[in-house]
Structure formats: C-alpha cells, structure tokens
Amino acid sequence: MKKPTKIGVLTSGGDAPGMNAAIRAVVRSCAYHNLKCIGIYRGLQGLIEGDFQELNARSVKNIINRGGTFLKSARSKEFKTVEGRKKALENLKKENIDALIVIGGDGTFAGASVFIKEFNFPIVGLPGTIDNDINGTDYTIGYDTALNTVVEAIDKIRDTANSHNRLFLVEVMGRDAGDIALNAGIGAGAEEILIPEQNMGRERLLESLSRSKKSGKTSSIVVVSEGDQVGKNIFGLAQYIEENLKEYEVRVTVLGHIQRGGAPSCYDRVLASRLGVGAVDALLNGETNVMIGIVHNKVTSVPFSEAIKGSNEIDKELIRVADIISI
Ligand code: F6P
C-alpha cells in the first residue's frame, strides 16, 4: 500500500461523546506528519455527496471538551447500495484522498469492509459508540461518559425514590448490549439489572423484589437495558409488578438520548486522543481493514471482521458482584 498523503476523516452512526476529541487527534496527527486532512461531513452519506472540507491543526481548536461531533453523523442507507459506494469512490478520487479514518460502530465498520473489498481503498476505523459493543477493544469512545451520565441521573432518581418509598424502573441505552446497564447499575447501587445477555424473566424479578421488601428495603432502583427481552415493554413491566406485588408503587424513567450528549469524561478524551493518533500511525504503517482499539491499556489493531459484533460476552464476575452487593 502506498503511503497516504491525504487522509479523510468522518463520524458515522450514533454519535458519542469523545468523537470530537478523536477527530482532533486525527487532524493534529496528520498535521504532525505533514499530511493533508479532509473532514467529511455527515458520515458515509457526506462521502456520497462530496460534503468535504480541509481541516488543519487550528480547525479543531476548542473541541476536545465538546460532546457530539462537529462533523455531524448519519446512518446512510445509500451507502448500502453499490451505486452509492461508487459515488463515494468518485468523490474520494476527485479530492485525491488516498485513505480514510471512520469513527463509528459496527454498522460503520461493516460498510467500510465492503468498500475495501470492492475498491481496495485503505480504511482504518475507530470505535465510537456509547454501547461498548465492539469486539477487539476493551472500551469504545463515549462509553465512559455515558456511564457517568447514567449514574448521575440515577443518583437523582434515588433521592425521589427514597422520599416516596417507590420502585423505579430506569431504562438505559444499549441496543444489543448490557454493558451500560450492568456497569452503571453497579455504580448506582441498583437492586436488579436486566440485560439482554442474561434473560432474568419476570417471575424471578418478582421473587427478588419480594425478598428485598422483606429484608427491609424501602425503595428500589431496577436498571433495565433497552435490549433486554423483559424490559422491551418497560411500562408493561411496571404494570405487571404493581399487579403482582401490591406493596410496590412503581415509576418508570427512560433516560434516552441524554446518554449520548454532554462533555466527554477525561477517560474518553484520553482514549479518543490515543486512538486518533493510533489510526494515523496505522495508515502510515500500511495497515488497512482494521479497527484501532484499546486492550489491556495498549493501543492495538484488530481486523474489521473481528471487530464487528456478534460474540460480545458480558463479564460474569460483574454479574456476581451486582448480585452480592444488592443483597
Ligand atoms: O448505538 C448507539 C445507540 O445510542 C443505541 O444505544 C440506541 O439503541 C441507538 O443508538 C439509538 O439510535 P437513534 O439515535 O438512531 O435513535
């Protein structure tokens, strides 16, 4: 692979806090290595539409602390078509861009893989999603910030739950993964945590809630991952609990997109900066078709084929800790 001289960078899929810090690291790393850097707006859709702008080291000032992505993001249906991808390639050629860094989740990596296969165009990815559902990296950019947002919100819910002796069901994000629910649940001292990786079932939840009432608990928090089977209809679950456990008064809070916003945590800023520098290094070393991630606190590269989710396993030790400390 020829050494790139002009690198394009884009953010795609659901935004995540720290994406700006990652873009900044890519742009500044390009400047450091005397490479040109082109920002591509609105993700893979912007690639198809040629929505490009040259970025220099100063273009990314004052963004390390900002949530969202100043390049904007999109989920592109057109990029799933060969016609769309051909348009994208033409735009890259027109602009003389010879490599791409894509920041996003597994959908973004899947699209990138197809593009590499079709056109042999060099692409490196960075894991940017609050869900932490990408293989080959211990953490994704945005996950730590989302955890802190959830814990802060549940701390507030706990105050009102306690004042009224109520049970709160709190729904958190994670389309197919329970990482946010499990870790934020432990951090916020939840009574029960419902995750898609481990189907608890409604009856077992009732037994557990009944036990905790008997043990003297006056209020409770149950964290429900949006991907969990039981939690899919969280308002129905609330009704089911109230019908079967008369001693409980239940309220529901769906945290929703506040989990995706806000200033990135220090951890996410540092992670994004390390991975952004790592992505440019990887392209300069001739790597392509890989995601740059963090494993045991070391920046590593893993083929896109391995990064794309499917076998994401939840940490059994965390489940045990959650069980023990909620007694
Ligand atoms: O993948 C990140 C995520 O925030 C998921 O947790 C959630 O299910 C989904 O995106 C929501 O997507 P949208 O913002 O398109 O509604």
Short mmCIF file of C-alpha atoms and ligand atoms in Angstrom, two decimals:
data_model
loop_
_atom_site.label_atom_id
_atom_site.label_comp_id
_atom_site.label_asym_id
_atom_site.label_seq_id
_atom_site.Cartn_x
_atom_site.Cartn_y
_atom_site.Cartn_z
CA MET A 1 0.00 0.00 0.00
CA LYS A 2 1.34 3.44 -0.97
CA LYS A 3 1.93 5.85 1.95
CA PRO A 4 -1.10 8.13 2.21
CA THR A 5 -0.62 11.88 1.76
CA LYS A 6 -4.25 13.00 2.17
CA ILE A 7 -6.49 11.36 4.74
CA GLY A 8 -10.26 11.78 5.05
CA VAL A 9 -11.97 11.53 8.44
CA LEU A 10 -15.66 11.07 9.22
CA THR A 11 -18.02 10.13 12.04
CA SER A 12 -20.90 7.77 11.34
CA GLY A 13 -23.79 6.05 13.13
CA GLY A 14 -24.97 7.15 16.58
CA ASP A 15 -22.84 10.00 17.93
CA ALA A 16 -20.83 9.51 21.11
CA PRO A 17 -19.08 11.92 23.50
CA GLY A 18 -15.38 11.96 22.60
CA MET A 19 -15.88 11.82 18.84
CA ASN A 20 -14.71 15.44 18.62
CA ALA A 21 -11.60 14.57 20.61
CA ALA A 22 -10.93 11.69 18.20
CA ILE A 23 -11.33 13.92 15.13
CA ARG A 24 -9.00 16.46 16.75
CA ALA A 25 -6.35 13.80 17.35
CA VAL A 26 -6.58 12.58 13.75
CA VAL A 27 -6.34 16.12 12.34
CA ARG A 28 -3.42 17.08 14.57
CA SER A 29 -1.63 13.82 13.93
CA CYS A 30 -1.95 14.46 10.18
CA ALA A 31 -0.51 17.95 10.70
CA TYR A 32 2.35 16.45 12.74
CA HIS A 33 3.20 14.06 9.89
CA ASN A 34 2.73 16.73 7.19
CA LEU A 35 -0.30 15.00 5.73
CA LYS A 36 -3.37 16.80 4.43
CA CYS A 37 -6.60 16.05 6.29
CA ILE A 38 -10.12 16.37 4.88
CA GLY A 39 -13.16 16.41 7.13
CA ILE A 40 -16.15 14.62 5.64
CA TYR A 41 -19.47 15.90 6.98
CA ARG A 42 -22.49 13.67 7.77
CA GLY A 43 -20.63 10.37 7.72
CA LEU A 44 -20.88 7.94 4.85
CA GLN A 45 -23.77 9.97 3.38
CA GLY A 46 -21.49 13.02 3.17
CA LEU A 47 -18.94 10.85 1.41
CA ILE A 48 -21.52 10.06 -1.26
CA GLU A 49 -22.50 13.72 -1.58
CA GLY A 50 -18.93 15.09 -1.51
CA ASP A 51 -19.52 17.17 1.62
CA PHE A 52 -15.80 17.79 2.29
CA GLN A 53 -13.73 20.47 3.99
CA GLU A 54 -9.99 20.68 4.51
CA LEU A 55 -9.01 20.76 8.18
CA ASN A 56 -5.80 21.99 9.74
CA ALA A 57 -4.49 21.87 13.31
CA ARG A 58 -6.34 25.09 14.19
CA SER A 59 -9.66 23.92 12.69
CA VAL A 60 -10.06 21.63 15.69
CA LYS A 61 -9.35 24.08 18.48
CA ASN A 62 -11.73 24.17 21.46
CA ILE A 63 -13.49 20.93 20.63
CA ILE A 64 -11.80 18.39 22.93
CA ASN A 65 -14.35 19.27 25.61
CA ARG A 66 -17.44 19.20 23.40
CA GLY A 67 -19.96 16.36 23.11
CA GLY A 68 -21.48 15.31 19.79
CA THR A 69 -19.46 15.53 16.59
CA PHE A 70 -18.80 18.78 14.76
CA LEU A 71 -18.51 16.77 11.53
CA LYS A 72 -22.08 15.57 12.19
CA SER A 73 -23.20 11.99 11.79
CA ALA A 74 -25.76 9.99 9.83
CA ARG A 75 -26.88 6.44 9.20
CA SER A 76 -26.62 6.15 5.39
CA LYS A 77 -28.98 3.81 3.54
CA GLU A 78 -27.44 4.83 0.21
CA PHE A 79 -24.00 3.56 1.22
CA LYS A 80 -25.56 0.09 1.42
CA THR A 81 -26.04 0.22 -2.37
CA VAL A 82 -23.22 -0.33 -4.86
CA GLU A 83 -24.28 2.85 -6.73
CA GLY A 84 -23.89 4.86 -3.52
CA ARG A 85 -20.47 3.39 -2.84
CA LYS A 86 -19.35 4.12 -6.43
CA LYS A 87 -20.32 7.78 -5.98
CA ALA A 88 -18.31 7.83 -2.74
CA LEU A 89 -15.24 6.43 -4.52
CA GLU A 90 -15.51 9.03 -7.31
CA ASN A 91 -15.62 11.84 -4.73
CA LEU A 92 -12.56 10.46 -2.95
CA LYS A 93 -10.65 10.25 -6.25
CA LYS A 94 -11.72 13.77 -7.28
CA GLU A 95 -10.37 15.12 -3.97
CA ASN A 96 -7.19 12.94 -4.16
CA ILE A 97 -7.95 11.42 -0.76
CA ASP A 98 -5.93 8.22 -0.53
CA ALA A 99 -7.07 6.80 2.83
CA LEU A 100 -9.98 7.11 5.26
CA ILE A 101 -10.45 7.04 9.03
CA VAL A 102 -14.01 6.20 10.01
CA ILE A 103 -15.24 6.72 13.57
CA GLY A 104 -18.37 4.78 14.46
CA GLY A 105 -19.87 1.46 15.46
CA ASP A 106 -20.13 -1.94 13.85
CA GLY A 107 -22.52 -0.73 11.12
CA THR A 108 -19.87 1.76 10.02
CA PHE A 109 -17.19 -0.94 10.05
CA ALA A 110 -19.39 -3.32 8.06
CA GLY A 111 -19.87 -0.62 5.38
CA ALA A 112 -16.14 0.14 5.38
CA SER A 113 -15.28 -3.56 4.94
CA VAL A 114 -17.47 -3.84 1.86
CA PHE A 115 -15.92 -0.69 0.41
CA ILE A 116 -12.37 -2.03 0.95
CA LYS A 117 -13.28 -5.33 -0.66
CA GLU A 118 -14.85 -3.66 -3.70
CA PHE A 119 -12.33 -0.92 -4.36
CA ASN A 120 -9.22 -1.86 -2.34
CA PHE A 121 -9.38 1.57 -0.70
CA PRO A 122 -7.41 1.87 2.58
CA ILE A 123 -9.61 2.42 5.64
CA VAL A 124 -8.93 2.31 9.38
CA GLY A 125 -11.71 2.54 11.98
CA LEU A 126 -12.08 3.90 15.49
CA PRO A 127 -14.76 2.52 17.85
CA GLY A 128 -17.14 5.38 18.62
CA THR A 129 -20.36 4.32 20.34
CA ILE A 130 -21.72 4.58 23.85
CA ASP A 131 -22.81 0.92 23.73
CA ASN A 132 -19.33 -0.64 24.21
CA ASP A 133 -20.48 -3.46 21.96
CA ILE A 134 -17.45 -3.78 19.67
CA ASN A 135 -15.10 -6.75 19.88
CA GLY A 136 -11.36 -6.18 19.92
CA THR A 137 -11.42 -3.19 22.23
CA ASP A 138 -11.99 -3.08 25.97
CA TYR A 139 -13.70 0.30 25.69
CA THR A 140 -15.38 2.32 22.97
CA ILE A 141 -15.21 6.10 22.77
CA GLY A 142 -18.21 7.61 24.60
CA TYR A 143 -18.97 4.66 26.85
CA ASP A 144 -17.34 6.05 29.99
CA THR A 145 -19.13 9.40 29.61
CA ALA A 146 -22.48 7.65 29.10
CA LEU A 147 -21.89 5.59 32.26
CA ASN A 148 -21.26 8.75 34.25
CA THR A 149 -24.37 10.39 32.81
CA VAL A 150 -26.48 7.39 33.78
CA VAL A 151 -25.06 7.19 37.30
CA GLU A 152 -25.64 10.90 37.86
CA ALA A 153 -29.24 10.58 36.67
CA ILE A 154 -29.92 7.53 38.86
CA ASP A 155 -28.44 9.29 41.90
CA LYS A 156 -31.13 11.93 41.40
CA ILE A 157 -33.85 9.35 40.87
CA ARG A 158 -32.72 7.63 44.07
CA ASP A 159 -33.48 10.80 46.07
CA THR A 160 -37.09 10.91 44.97
CA ALA A 161 -37.48 7.11 45.09
CA ASN A 162 -36.35 7.16 48.69
CA SER A 163 -38.61 10.09 49.68
CA HIS A 164 -41.70 8.26 48.40
CA ASN A 165 -40.71 4.64 49.13
CA ARG A 166 -41.08 3.84 45.43
CA LEU A 167 -39.60 1.39 42.97
CA PHE A 168 -38.13 2.97 39.84
CA LEU A 169 -37.52 1.15 36.59
CA VAL A 170 -34.81 3.06 34.74
CA GLU A 171 -34.31 2.24 31.07
CA VAL A 172 -30.83 2.80 29.68
CA MET A 173 -29.42 2.50 26.15
CA GLY A 174 -27.55 -0.39 24.61
CA ARG A 175 -29.29 -1.70 21.52
CA ASP A 176 -27.99 -5.27 21.90
CA ALA A 177 -25.53 -5.00 24.77
CA GLY A 178 -25.95 -4.77 28.54
CA ASP A 179 -22.64 -3.06 29.30
CA ILE A 180 -24.15 0.33 30.13
CA ALA A 181 -26.87 -1.25 32.29
CA LEU A 182 -24.53 -3.57 34.17
CA ASN A 183 -21.75 -1.11 34.95
CA ALA A 184 -23.96 1.91 35.62
CA GLY A 185 -26.27 -0.36 37.63
CA ILE A 186 -23.42 -1.42 39.89
CA GLY A 187 -22.14 2.16 40.12
CA ALA A 188 -25.56 3.49 41.03
CA GLY A 189 -26.33 0.70 43.52
CA ALA A 190 -29.25 -0.82 41.60
CA GLU A 191 -31.38 -3.51 43.14
CA GLU A 192 -31.62 -5.53 39.93
CA ILE A 193 -30.10 -5.12 36.48
CA LEU A 194 -31.85 -6.52 33.41
CA ILE A 195 -29.58 -7.14 30.43
CA PRO A 196 -30.09 -8.89 27.07
CA GLU A 197 -27.16 -11.26 27.66
CA GLN A 198 -28.89 -12.88 30.63
CA ASN A 199 -32.63 -13.28 30.47
CA MET A 200 -33.82 -12.98 34.06
CA GLY A 201 -37.53 -13.44 33.39
CA ARG A 202 -40.38 -11.55 35.03
CA GLU A 203 -41.06 -14.17 37.74
CA ARG A 204 -37.51 -14.12 39.06
CA LEU A 205 -37.65 -10.35 39.17
CA LEU A 206 -40.81 -10.54 41.27
CA GLU A 207 -39.18 -13.03 43.67
CA SER A 208 -36.17 -10.81 44.06
CA LEU A 209 -38.25 -7.68 44.68
CA SER A 210 -40.40 -9.52 47.17
CA ARG A 211 -37.27 -10.72 49.03
CA SER A 212 -35.82 -7.23 49.19
CA LYS A 213 -39.05 -5.78 50.59
CA LYS A 214 -38.92 -8.44 53.33
CA SER A 215 -35.29 -7.61 54.05
CA GLY A 216 -36.32 -4.06 54.94
CA LYS A 217 -35.62 -2.13 51.76
CA THR A 218 -37.97 0.81 51.35
CA SER A 219 -37.14 1.99 47.85
CA SER A 220 -35.51 0.29 44.89
CA ILE A 221 -33.91 1.00 41.54
CA VAL A 222 -34.08 -1.56 38.75
CA VAL A 223 -31.90 -0.74 35.75
CA VAL A 224 -33.27 -2.11 32.50
CA SER A 225 -31.24 -2.30 29.32
CA GLU A 226 -33.31 -1.30 26.28
CA GLY A 227 -32.28 -4.57 24.58
CA ASP A 228 -33.49 -6.83 27.38
CA GLN A 229 -36.43 -9.08 26.49
CA VAL A 230 -38.34 -8.42 29.73
CA GLY A 231 -37.64 -4.72 29.54
CA LYS A 232 -38.73 -4.28 25.89
CA ASN A 233 -42.07 -3.07 27.20
CA ILE A 234 -40.94 -1.25 30.31
CA PHE A 235 -44.35 0.30 31.05
CA GLY A 236 -45.94 -3.15 30.77
CA LEU A 237 -43.32 -4.45 33.19
CA ALA A 238 -44.18 -1.68 35.66
CA GLN A 239 -47.86 -2.63 35.47
CA TYR A 240 -47.03 -6.33 35.91
CA ILE A 241 -45.04 -5.59 39.07
CA GLU A 242 -47.79 -3.41 40.55
CA GLU A 243 -50.43 -6.08 39.80
CA ASN A 244 -48.39 -8.85 41.43
CA LEU A 245 -46.68 -7.06 44.28
CA LYS A 246 -49.28 -4.77 45.83
CA GLU A 247 -46.73 -3.31 48.25
CA TYR A 248 -44.84 -1.66 45.38
CA GLU A 249 -45.60 1.70 43.81
CA VAL A 250 -43.70 1.79 40.54
CA ARG A 251 -42.47 4.64 38.34
CA VAL A 252 -40.61 4.47 35.02
CA THR A 253 -37.83 6.72 33.73
CA VAL A 254 -36.49 6.27 30.20
CA LEU A 255 -33.15 8.08 30.09
CA GLY A 256 -32.97 8.09 26.27
CA HIS A 257 -30.67 10.36 24.31
CA ILE A 258 -29.32 12.37 27.24
CA GLN A 259 -26.94 9.39 27.47
CA ARG A 260 -25.40 10.35 24.14
CA GLY A 261 -24.73 14.01 24.94
CA GLY A 262 -22.60 16.10 27.23
CA ALA A 263 -18.93 16.88 27.67
CA PRO A 264 -16.76 13.77 27.33
CA SER A 265 -15.15 12.43 30.51
CA CYS A 266 -11.40 12.69 30.90
CA TYR A 267 -11.13 8.97 30.21
CA ASP A 268 -12.96 9.34 26.89
CA ARG A 269 -10.86 12.35 25.86
CA VAL A 270 -7.63 10.48 26.51
CA LEU A 271 -8.90 7.29 24.86
CA ALA A 272 -10.08 9.22 21.78
CA SER A 273 -6.74 11.06 21.57
CA ARG A 274 -4.72 7.83 21.82
CA LEU A 275 -6.86 6.02 19.25
CA GLY A 276 -6.87 9.00 16.85
CA VAL A 277 -3.06 9.11 16.87
CA GLY A 278 -3.03 5.31 16.57
CA ALA A 279 -5.25 5.41 13.47
CA VAL A 280 -2.92 7.76 11.56
CA ASP A 281 0.09 5.67 12.67
CA ALA A 282 -1.66 2.54 11.40
CA LEU A 283 -2.28 4.03 7.95
CA LEU A 284 1.33 5.24 7.76
CA ASN A 285 2.44 1.70 8.64
CA GLY A 286 0.45 0.34 5.71
CA GLU A 287 -2.42 -1.09 7.75
CA THR A 288 -5.94 -1.17 6.36
CA ASN A 289 -9.21 -3.00 7.07
CA VAL A 290 -8.55 -2.73 10.81
CA MET A 291 -10.02 -1.02 13.84
CA ILE A 292 -7.74 0.65 16.36
CA GLY A 293 -8.83 -0.24 19.88
CA ILE A 294 -7.54 -0.47 23.42
CA VAL A 295 -6.77 -3.85 25.01
CA HIS A 296 -5.24 -4.04 28.49
CA ASN A 297 -4.50 -0.31 28.16
CA LYS A 298 -2.44 -0.80 24.98
CA VAL A 299 -3.44 0.65 21.60
CA THR A 300 -3.91 -2.30 19.24
CA SER A 301 -5.31 -3.03 15.82
CA VAL A 302 -7.84 -5.73 15.06
CA PRO A 303 -9.31 -6.72 11.65
CA PHE A 304 -12.75 -5.23 10.95
CA SER A 305 -14.05 -8.78 10.56
CA GLU A 306 -13.26 -9.46 14.24
CA ALA A 307 -14.42 -6.08 15.50
CA ILE A 308 -17.92 -6.40 14.11
CA LYS A 309 -20.06 -7.53 16.99
CA GLY A 310 -21.74 -10.87 17.37
CA SER A 311 -19.97 -12.65 20.19
CA ASN A 312 -19.88 -9.87 22.75
CA GLU A 313 -19.84 -11.58 26.13
CA ILE A 314 -20.78 -9.98 29.39
CA ASP A 315 -18.35 -10.22 32.28
CA LYS A 316 -19.66 -12.93 34.64
CA GLU A 317 -17.64 -11.51 37.53
CA LEU A 318 -19.57 -8.22 37.22
CA ILE A 319 -22.87 -10.08 37.36
CA ARG A 320 -21.73 -11.83 40.53
CA VAL A 321 -20.65 -8.53 42.10
CA ALA A 322 -24.00 -6.97 41.21
CA ASP A 323 -25.82 -9.92 42.83
CA ILE A 324 -23.77 -9.83 46.01
CA ILE A 325 -23.84 -6.10 46.66
CA SER A 326 -27.57 -5.75 46.12
CA ILE A 327 -28.45 -8.16 48.95
O1 F6P B 1 -25.79 2.60 19.14
C1 F6P B 1 -25.94 3.69 19.99
C2 F6P B 1 -27.37 3.91 20.35
O2 F6P B 1 -27.44 5.04 21.18
C3 F6P B 1 -28.09 2.73 20.98
O3 F6P B 1 -27.79 2.59 22.35
C4 F6P B 1 -29.53 3.04 20.69
O4 F6P B 1 -30.30 1.89 20.64
C5 F6P B 1 -29.45 3.69 19.34
O5 F6P B 1 -28.15 4.20 19.20
C6 F6P B 1 -30.45 4.80 19.12
O6 F6P B 1 -30.35 5.24 17.82
P1 F6P B 1 -31.03 6.58 17.26
O7 F6P B 1 -30.26 7.74 17.83
O8 F6P B 1 -30.88 6.47 15.79
O9 F6P B 1 -32.43 6.58 17.75
#
